[in-house]
Coordinates of N, CA and C in Angstrom, one line a residue:
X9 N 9.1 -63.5 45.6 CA 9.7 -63.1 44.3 C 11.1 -62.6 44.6
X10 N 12.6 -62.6 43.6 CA 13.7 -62.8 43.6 C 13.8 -61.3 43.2
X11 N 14.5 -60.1 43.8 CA 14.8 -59.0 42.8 C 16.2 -59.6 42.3
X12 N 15.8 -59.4 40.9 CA 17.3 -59.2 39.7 C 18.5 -59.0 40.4
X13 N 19.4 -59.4 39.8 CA 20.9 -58.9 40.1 C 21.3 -57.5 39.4
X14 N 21.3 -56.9 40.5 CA 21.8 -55.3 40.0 C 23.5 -55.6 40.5
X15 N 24.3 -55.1 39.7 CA 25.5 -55.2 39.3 C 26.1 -53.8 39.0
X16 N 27.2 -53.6 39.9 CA 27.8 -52.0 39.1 C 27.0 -50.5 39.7
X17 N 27.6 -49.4 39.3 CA 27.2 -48.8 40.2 C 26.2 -47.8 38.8
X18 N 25.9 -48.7 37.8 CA 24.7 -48.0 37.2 C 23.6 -48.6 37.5
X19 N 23.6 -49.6 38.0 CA 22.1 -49.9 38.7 C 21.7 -51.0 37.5
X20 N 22.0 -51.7 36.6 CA 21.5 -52.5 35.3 C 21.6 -54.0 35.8
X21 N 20.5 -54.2 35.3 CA 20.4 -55.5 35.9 C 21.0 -56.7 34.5
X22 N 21.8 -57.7 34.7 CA 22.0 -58.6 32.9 C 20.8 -58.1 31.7
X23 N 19.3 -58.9 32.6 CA 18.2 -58.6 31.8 C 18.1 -56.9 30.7
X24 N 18.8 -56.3 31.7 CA 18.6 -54.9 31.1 C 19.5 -54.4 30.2
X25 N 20.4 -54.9 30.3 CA 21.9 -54.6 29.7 C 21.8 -55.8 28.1
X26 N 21.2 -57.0 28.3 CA 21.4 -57.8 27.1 C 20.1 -58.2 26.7
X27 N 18.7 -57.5 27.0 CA 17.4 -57.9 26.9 C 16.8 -57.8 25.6
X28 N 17.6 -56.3 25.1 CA 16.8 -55.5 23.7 C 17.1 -57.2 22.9
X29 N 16.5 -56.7 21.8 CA 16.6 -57.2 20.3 C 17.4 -56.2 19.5
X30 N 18.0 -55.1 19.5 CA 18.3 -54.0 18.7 C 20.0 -54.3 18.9
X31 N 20.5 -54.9 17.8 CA 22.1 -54.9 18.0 C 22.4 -53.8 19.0
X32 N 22.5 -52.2 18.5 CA 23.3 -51.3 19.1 C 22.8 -51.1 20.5
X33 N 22.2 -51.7 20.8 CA 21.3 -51.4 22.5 C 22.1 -52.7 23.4
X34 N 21.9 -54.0 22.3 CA 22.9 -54.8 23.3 C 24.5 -54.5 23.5
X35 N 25.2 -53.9 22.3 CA 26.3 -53.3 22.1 C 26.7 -52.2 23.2
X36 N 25.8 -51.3 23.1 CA 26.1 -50.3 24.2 C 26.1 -50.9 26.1
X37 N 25.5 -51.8 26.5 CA 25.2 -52.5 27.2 C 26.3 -53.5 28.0
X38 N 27.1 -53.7 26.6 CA 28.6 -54.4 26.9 C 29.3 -53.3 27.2
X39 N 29.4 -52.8 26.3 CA 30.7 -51.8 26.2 C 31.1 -50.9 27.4
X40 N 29.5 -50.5 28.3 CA 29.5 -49.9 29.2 C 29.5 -50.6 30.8
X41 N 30.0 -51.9 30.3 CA 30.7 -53.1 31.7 C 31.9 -52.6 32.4
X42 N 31.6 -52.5 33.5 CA 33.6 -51.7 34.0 C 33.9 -52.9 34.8
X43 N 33.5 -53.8 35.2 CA 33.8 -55.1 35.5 C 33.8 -56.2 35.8
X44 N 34.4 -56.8 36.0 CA 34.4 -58.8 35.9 C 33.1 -59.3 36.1
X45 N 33.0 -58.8 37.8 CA 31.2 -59.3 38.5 C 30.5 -59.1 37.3
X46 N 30.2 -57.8 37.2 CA 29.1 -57.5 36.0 C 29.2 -58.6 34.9
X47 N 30.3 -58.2 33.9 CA 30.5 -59.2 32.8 C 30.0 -60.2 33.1
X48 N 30.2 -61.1 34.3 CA 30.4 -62.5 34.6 C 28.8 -63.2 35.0
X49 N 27.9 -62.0 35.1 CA 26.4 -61.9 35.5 C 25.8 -61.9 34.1
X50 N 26.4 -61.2 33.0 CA 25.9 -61.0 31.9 C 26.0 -62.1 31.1
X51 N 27.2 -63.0 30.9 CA 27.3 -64.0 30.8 C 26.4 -64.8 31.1
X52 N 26.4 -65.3 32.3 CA 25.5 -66.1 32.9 C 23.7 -65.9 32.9
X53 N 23.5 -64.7 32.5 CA 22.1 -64.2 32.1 C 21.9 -65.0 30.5
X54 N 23.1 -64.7 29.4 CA 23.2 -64.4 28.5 C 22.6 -66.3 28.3
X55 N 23.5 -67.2 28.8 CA 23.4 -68.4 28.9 C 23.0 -69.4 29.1
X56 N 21.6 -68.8 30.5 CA 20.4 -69.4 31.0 C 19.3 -68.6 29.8
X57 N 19.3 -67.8 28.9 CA 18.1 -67.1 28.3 C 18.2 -67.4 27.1
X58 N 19.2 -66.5 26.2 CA 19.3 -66.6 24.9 C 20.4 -67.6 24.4
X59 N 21.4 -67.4 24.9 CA 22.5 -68.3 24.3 C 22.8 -67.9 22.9
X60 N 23.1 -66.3 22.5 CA 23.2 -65.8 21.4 C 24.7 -65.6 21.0
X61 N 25.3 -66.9 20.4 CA 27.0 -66.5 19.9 C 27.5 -64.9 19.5
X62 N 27.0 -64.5 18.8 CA 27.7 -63.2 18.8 C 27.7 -61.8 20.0
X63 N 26.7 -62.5 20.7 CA 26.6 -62.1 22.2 C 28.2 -62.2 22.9
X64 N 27.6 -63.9 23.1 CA 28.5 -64.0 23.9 C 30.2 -63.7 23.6
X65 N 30.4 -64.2 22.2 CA 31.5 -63.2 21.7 C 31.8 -62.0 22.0
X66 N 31.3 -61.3 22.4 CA 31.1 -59.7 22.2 C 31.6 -59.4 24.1
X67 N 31.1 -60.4 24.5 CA 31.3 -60.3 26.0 C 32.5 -60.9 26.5
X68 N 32.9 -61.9 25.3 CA 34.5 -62.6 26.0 C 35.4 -61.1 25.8
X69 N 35.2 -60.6 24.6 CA 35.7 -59.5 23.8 C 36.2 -58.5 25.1
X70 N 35.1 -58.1 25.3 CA 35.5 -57.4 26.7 C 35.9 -57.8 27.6
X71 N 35.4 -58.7 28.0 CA 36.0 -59.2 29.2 C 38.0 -59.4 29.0
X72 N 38.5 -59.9 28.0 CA 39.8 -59.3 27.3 C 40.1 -58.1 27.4
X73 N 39.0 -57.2 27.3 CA 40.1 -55.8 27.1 C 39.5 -55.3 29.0
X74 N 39.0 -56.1 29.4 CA 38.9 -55.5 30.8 C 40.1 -56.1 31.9
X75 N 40.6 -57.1 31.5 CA 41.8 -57.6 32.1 C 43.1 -56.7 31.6
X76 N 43.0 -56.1 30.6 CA 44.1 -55.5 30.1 C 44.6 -54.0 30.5
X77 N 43.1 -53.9 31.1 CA 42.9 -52.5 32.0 C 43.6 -51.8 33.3

């Protein structure tokens, strides 16, 4: 068995960061990305599982204001 991609130095794996059902849990989840790797994992979680547009919106979103950083 494969352990998860843990990403960043909070330890969250995509699954964990974009898993809930609860808008503000996925929300908090983005917001608290500090970089590319991560985003770019979450993305690619987001893509193989749910494929949820205002997800993934939400993730280019940052990923914009993380280049601007």
């Amino acid at each position: 068995m494969t352990e998860p991609l843990v990403t960043e130095s909070t330890g969250l794996t995509p699954e964990q960061r974009l898993g809930a059902t609860e808008p503000a849990l996925i929300t908090a989840g983005i917001v608290t990305i500090h970089d590319l790797e991560t985003l770019q994992a979450c993305v690619a979680y987001e893509n193989q599982h749910r494929q949820r547009v205002p997800v993934l919106r939400r993730l280019a979103q940052r990923a914009s204001e993380l280049r601007e950083e």
